[in-house]
mmCIF file of C-alpha atoms in Angstrom:
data_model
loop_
_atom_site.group_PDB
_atom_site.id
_atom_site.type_symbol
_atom_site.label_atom_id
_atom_site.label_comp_id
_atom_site.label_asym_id
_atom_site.label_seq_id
_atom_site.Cartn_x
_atom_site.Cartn_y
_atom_site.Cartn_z
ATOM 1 C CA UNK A 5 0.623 -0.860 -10.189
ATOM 2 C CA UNK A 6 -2.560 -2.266 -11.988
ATOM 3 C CA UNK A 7 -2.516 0.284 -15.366
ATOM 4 C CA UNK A 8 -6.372 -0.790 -16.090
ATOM 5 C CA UNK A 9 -7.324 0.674 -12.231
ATOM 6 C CA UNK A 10 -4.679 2.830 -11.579
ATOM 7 C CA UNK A 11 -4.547 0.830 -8.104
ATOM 8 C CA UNK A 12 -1.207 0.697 -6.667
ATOM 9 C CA UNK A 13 0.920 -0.870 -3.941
ATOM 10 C CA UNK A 14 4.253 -2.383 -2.163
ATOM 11 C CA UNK A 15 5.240 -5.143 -0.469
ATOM 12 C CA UNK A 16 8.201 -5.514 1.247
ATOM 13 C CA UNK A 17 10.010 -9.180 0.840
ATOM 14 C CA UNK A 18 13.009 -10.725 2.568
ATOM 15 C CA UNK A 19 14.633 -11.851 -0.790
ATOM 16 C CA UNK A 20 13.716 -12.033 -4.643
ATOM 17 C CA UNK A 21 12.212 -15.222 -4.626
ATOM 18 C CA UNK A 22 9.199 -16.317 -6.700
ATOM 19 C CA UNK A 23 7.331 -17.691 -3.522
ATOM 20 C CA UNK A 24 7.370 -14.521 -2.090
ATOM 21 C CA UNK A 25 6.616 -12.665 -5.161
ATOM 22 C CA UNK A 26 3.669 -14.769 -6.335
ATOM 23 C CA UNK A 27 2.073 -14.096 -2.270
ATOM 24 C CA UNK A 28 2.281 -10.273 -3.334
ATOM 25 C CA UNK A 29 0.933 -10.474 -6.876
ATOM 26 C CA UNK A 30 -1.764 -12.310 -5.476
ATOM 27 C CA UNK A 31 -2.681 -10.130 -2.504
ATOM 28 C CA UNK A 32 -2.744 -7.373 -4.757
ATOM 29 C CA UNK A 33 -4.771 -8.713 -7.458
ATOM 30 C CA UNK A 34 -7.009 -10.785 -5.008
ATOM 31 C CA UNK A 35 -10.344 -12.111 -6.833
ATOM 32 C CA UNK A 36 -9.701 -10.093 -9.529
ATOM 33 C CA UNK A 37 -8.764 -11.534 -12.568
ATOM 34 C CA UNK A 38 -5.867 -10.853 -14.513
ATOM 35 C CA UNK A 39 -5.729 -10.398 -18.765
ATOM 36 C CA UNK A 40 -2.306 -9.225 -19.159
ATOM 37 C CA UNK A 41 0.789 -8.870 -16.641
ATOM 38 C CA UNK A 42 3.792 -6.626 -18.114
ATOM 39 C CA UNK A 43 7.190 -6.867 -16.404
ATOM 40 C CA UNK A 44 10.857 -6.143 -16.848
ATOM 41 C CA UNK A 45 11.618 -9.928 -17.363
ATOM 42 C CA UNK A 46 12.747 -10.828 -13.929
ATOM 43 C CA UNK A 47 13.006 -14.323 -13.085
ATOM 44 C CA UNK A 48 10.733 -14.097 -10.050
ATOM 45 C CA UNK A 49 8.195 -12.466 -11.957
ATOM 46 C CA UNK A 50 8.838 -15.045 -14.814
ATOM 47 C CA UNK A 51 7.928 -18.167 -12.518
ATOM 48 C CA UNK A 52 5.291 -16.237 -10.440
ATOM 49 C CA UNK A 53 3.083 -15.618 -13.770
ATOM 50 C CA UNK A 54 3.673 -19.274 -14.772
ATOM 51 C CA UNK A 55 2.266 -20.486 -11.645
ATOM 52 C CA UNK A 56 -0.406 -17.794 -11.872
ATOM 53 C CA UNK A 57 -1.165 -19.044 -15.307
ATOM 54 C CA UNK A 58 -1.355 -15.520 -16.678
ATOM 55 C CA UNK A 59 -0.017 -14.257 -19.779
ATOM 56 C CA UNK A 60 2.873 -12.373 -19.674
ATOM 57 C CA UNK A 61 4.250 -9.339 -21.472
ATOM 58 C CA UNK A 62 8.034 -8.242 -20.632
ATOM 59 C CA UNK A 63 9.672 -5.330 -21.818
ATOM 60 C CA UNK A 64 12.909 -4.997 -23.576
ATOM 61 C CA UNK A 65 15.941 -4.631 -21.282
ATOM 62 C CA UNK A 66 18.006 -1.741 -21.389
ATOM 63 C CA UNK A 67 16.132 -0.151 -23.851
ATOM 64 C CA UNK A 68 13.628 3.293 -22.330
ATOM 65 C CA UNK A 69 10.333 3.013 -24.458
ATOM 66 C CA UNK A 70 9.933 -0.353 -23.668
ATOM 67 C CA UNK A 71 9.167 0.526 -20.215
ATOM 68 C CA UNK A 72 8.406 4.093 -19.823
ATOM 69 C CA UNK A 73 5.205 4.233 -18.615
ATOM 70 C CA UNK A 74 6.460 1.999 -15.442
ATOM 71 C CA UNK A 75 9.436 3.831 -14.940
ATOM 72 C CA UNK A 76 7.653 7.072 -14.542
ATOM 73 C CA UNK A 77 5.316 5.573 -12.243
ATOM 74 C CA UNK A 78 8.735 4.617 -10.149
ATOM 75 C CA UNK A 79 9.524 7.926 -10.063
ATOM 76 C CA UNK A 80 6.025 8.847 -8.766
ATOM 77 C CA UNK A 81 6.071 6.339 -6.428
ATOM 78 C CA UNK A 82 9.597 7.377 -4.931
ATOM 79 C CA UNK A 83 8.954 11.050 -4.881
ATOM 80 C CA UNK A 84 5.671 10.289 -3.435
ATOM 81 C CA UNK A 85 7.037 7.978 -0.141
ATOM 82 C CA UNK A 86 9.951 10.922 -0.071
ATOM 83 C CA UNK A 87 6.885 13.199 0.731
ATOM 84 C CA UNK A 88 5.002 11.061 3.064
ATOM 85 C CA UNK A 89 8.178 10.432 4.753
ATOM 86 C CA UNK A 90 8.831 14.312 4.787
ATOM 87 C CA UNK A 91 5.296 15.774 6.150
ATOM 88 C CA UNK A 92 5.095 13.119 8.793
ATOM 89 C CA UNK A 93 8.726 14.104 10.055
ATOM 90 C CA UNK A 94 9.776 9.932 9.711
ATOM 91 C CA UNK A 95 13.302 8.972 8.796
ATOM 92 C CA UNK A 96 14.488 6.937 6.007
ATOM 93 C CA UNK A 97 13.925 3.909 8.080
ATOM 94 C CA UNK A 98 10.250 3.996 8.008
ATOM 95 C CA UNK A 99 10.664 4.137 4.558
ATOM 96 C CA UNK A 100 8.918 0.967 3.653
ATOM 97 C CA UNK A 101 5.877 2.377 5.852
ATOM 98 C CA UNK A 102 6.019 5.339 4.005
ATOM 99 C CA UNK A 103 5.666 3.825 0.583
ATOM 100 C CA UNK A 104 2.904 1.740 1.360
ATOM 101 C CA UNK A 105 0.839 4.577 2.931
ATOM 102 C CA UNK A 106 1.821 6.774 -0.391
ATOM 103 C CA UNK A 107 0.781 3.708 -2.611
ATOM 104 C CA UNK A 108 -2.699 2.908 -0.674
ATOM 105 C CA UNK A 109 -3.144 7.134 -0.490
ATOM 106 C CA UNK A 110 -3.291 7.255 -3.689
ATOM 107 C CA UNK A 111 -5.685 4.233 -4.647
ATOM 108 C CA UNK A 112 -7.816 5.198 -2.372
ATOM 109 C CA UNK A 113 -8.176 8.817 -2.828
ATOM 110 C CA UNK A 114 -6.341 10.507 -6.108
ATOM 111 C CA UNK A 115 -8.821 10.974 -8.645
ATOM 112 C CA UNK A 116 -7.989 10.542 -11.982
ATOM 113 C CA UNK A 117 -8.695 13.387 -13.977
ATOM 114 C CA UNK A 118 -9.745 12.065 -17.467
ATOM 115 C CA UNK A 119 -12.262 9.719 -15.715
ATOM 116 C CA UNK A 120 -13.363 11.548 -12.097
ATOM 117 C CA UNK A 121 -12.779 8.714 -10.022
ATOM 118 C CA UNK A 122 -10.564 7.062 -7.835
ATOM 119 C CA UNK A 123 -8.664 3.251 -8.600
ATOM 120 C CA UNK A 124 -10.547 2.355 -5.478
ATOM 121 C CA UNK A 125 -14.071 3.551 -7.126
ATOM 122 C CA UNK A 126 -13.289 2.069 -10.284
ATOM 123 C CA UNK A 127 -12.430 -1.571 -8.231
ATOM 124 C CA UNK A 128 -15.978 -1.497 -6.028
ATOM 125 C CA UNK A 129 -17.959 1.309 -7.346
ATOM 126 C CA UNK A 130 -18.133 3.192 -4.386
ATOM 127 C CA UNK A 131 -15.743 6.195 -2.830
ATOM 128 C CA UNK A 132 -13.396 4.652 0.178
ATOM 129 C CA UNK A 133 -14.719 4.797 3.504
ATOM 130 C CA UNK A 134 -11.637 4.664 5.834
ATOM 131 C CA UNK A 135 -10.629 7.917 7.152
ATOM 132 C CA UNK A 136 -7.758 10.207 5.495
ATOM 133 C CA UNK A 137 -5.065 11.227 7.763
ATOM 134 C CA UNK A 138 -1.868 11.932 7.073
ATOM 135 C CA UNK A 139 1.057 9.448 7.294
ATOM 136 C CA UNK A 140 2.554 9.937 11.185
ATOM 137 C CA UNK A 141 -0.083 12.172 11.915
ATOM 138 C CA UNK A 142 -0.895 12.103 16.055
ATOM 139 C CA UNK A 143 -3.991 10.328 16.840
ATOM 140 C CA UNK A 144 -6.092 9.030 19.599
ATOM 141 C CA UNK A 145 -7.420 5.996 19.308
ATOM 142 C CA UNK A 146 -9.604 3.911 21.656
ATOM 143 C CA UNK A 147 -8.529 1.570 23.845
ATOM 144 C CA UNK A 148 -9.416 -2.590 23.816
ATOM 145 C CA UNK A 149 -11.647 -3.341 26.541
ATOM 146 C CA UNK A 150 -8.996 -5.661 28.566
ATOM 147 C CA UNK A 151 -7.048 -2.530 29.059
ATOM 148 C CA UNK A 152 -9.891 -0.157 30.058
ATOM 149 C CA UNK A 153 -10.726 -2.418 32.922
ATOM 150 C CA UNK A 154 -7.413 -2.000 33.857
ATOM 151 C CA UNK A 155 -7.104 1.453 34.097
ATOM 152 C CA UNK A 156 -8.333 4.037 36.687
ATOM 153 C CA UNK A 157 -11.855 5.028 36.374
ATOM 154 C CA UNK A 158 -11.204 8.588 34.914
ATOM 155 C CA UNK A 159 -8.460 7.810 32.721
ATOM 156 C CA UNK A 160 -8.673 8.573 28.901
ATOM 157 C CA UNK A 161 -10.384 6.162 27.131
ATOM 158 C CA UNK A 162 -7.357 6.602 23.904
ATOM 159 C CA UNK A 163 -4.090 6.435 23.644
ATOM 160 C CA UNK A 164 -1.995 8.672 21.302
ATOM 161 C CA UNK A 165 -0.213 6.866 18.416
ATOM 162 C CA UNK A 166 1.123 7.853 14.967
ATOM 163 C CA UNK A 167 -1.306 6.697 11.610
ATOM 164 C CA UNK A 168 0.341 4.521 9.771
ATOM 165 C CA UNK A 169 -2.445 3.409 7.074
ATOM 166 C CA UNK A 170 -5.308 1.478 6.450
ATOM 167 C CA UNK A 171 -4.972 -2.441 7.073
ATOM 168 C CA UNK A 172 -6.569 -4.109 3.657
ATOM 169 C CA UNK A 173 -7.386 -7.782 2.943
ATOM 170 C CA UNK A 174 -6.136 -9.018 -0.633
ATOM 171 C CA UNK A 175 -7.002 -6.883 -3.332
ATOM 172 C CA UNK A 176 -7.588 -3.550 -1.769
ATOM 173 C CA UNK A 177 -10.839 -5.237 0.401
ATOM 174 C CA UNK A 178 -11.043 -2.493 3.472
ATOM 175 C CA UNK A 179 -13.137 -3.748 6.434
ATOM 176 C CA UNK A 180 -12.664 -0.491 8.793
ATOM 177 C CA UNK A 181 -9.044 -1.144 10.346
ATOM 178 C CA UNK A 182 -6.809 1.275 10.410
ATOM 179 C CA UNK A 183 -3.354 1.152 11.358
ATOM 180 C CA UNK A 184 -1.845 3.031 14.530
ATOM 181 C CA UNK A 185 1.449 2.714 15.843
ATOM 182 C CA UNK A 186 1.266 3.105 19.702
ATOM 183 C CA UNK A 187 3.637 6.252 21.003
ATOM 184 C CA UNK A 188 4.385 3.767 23.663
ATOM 185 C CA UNK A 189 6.247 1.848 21.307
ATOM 186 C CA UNK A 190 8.568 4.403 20.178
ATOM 187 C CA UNK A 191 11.449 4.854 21.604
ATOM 188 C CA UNK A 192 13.350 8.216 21.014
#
């Protein structure tokens, strides 16, 4: 969660290492730059901000106002993937999914109310262009030309899938791509 945006999202690693973490801080920040980075005084994030060179704030273990304004931004972010998971009728396994989605959502299209944008405005200035769908919402989406050739003539041109976000380059960078997992992948 970047507090001077308001831009927010997850990354799922395999373990708590500071390789792993630094790749996420930095596809997350992308060319932006950095003043201040505030954590709860892990070690990953300890190492990761050395290597990063960026100064680094850490709050006060154990001890609430140190870190308030990040814990109630966990809580929005929980109660937020609970909900995405919930209207799209996903499991708890997809839960990962669903807090990225939630996360991207909301950086691309919540608009703060003191200033009357969006994180995503206040990053490049304009409103996001990708489309806004619900998270496992049913959707046709074309089909690559190696598989139309392949078909019959009149088949459908789409195949049905279930939107599962927007694909975005480091630091929120959208290029069109949106993410779709095929039905034909699902097995029930």
């Amino acid at each position: 969660w970047d507090a001077a945006t308001g831009a927010s999202c997850c990354e799922g690693t395999m373990s708590k290492n500071a390789v792993e973490t630094e790749l996420a801080l930095r596809n997350f920040v992308g060319s932006r730059s950095v003043n201040r980075f505030y954590t709860d005084c892990s070690n990953e994030f300890k190492k990761s901000a050395n290597e990063l060179r960026w100064v680094h704030d850490t709050s006060t273990p154990h001890r609430k106002p140190s870190h308030g304004r990040i814990e109630a931004m966990m809580r929005v972010i929980e109660e937020g993937t609970r909900a995405a998971l919930f209207q799209g009728g996903a499991r708890h396994p997809w839960w990962p999914l669903a807090g990225k989605f939630f996360l991207l959502a909301r950086t691309f299209f919540h608009i703060d109310p003191e200033t009357g944008t969006t994180a995503y405005q206040r990053i490049f200035g304009r409103e996001f262009p990708g489309l806004m769908l619900p998270f496992f919402s049913l959707v046709n989406y074309k089909k690559q030309p190696p598989q139309i050739k392949s078909d019959d003539k009149f088949d459908p041109h789409g195949n049905e899938g279930l939107f599962i976000g927007w694909h975005v380059n480091p630091g929120f960078e959208f290029h069109g791509d949106h993410l779709v997992l095929p039905l034909s992948l699902i097995h029930i």
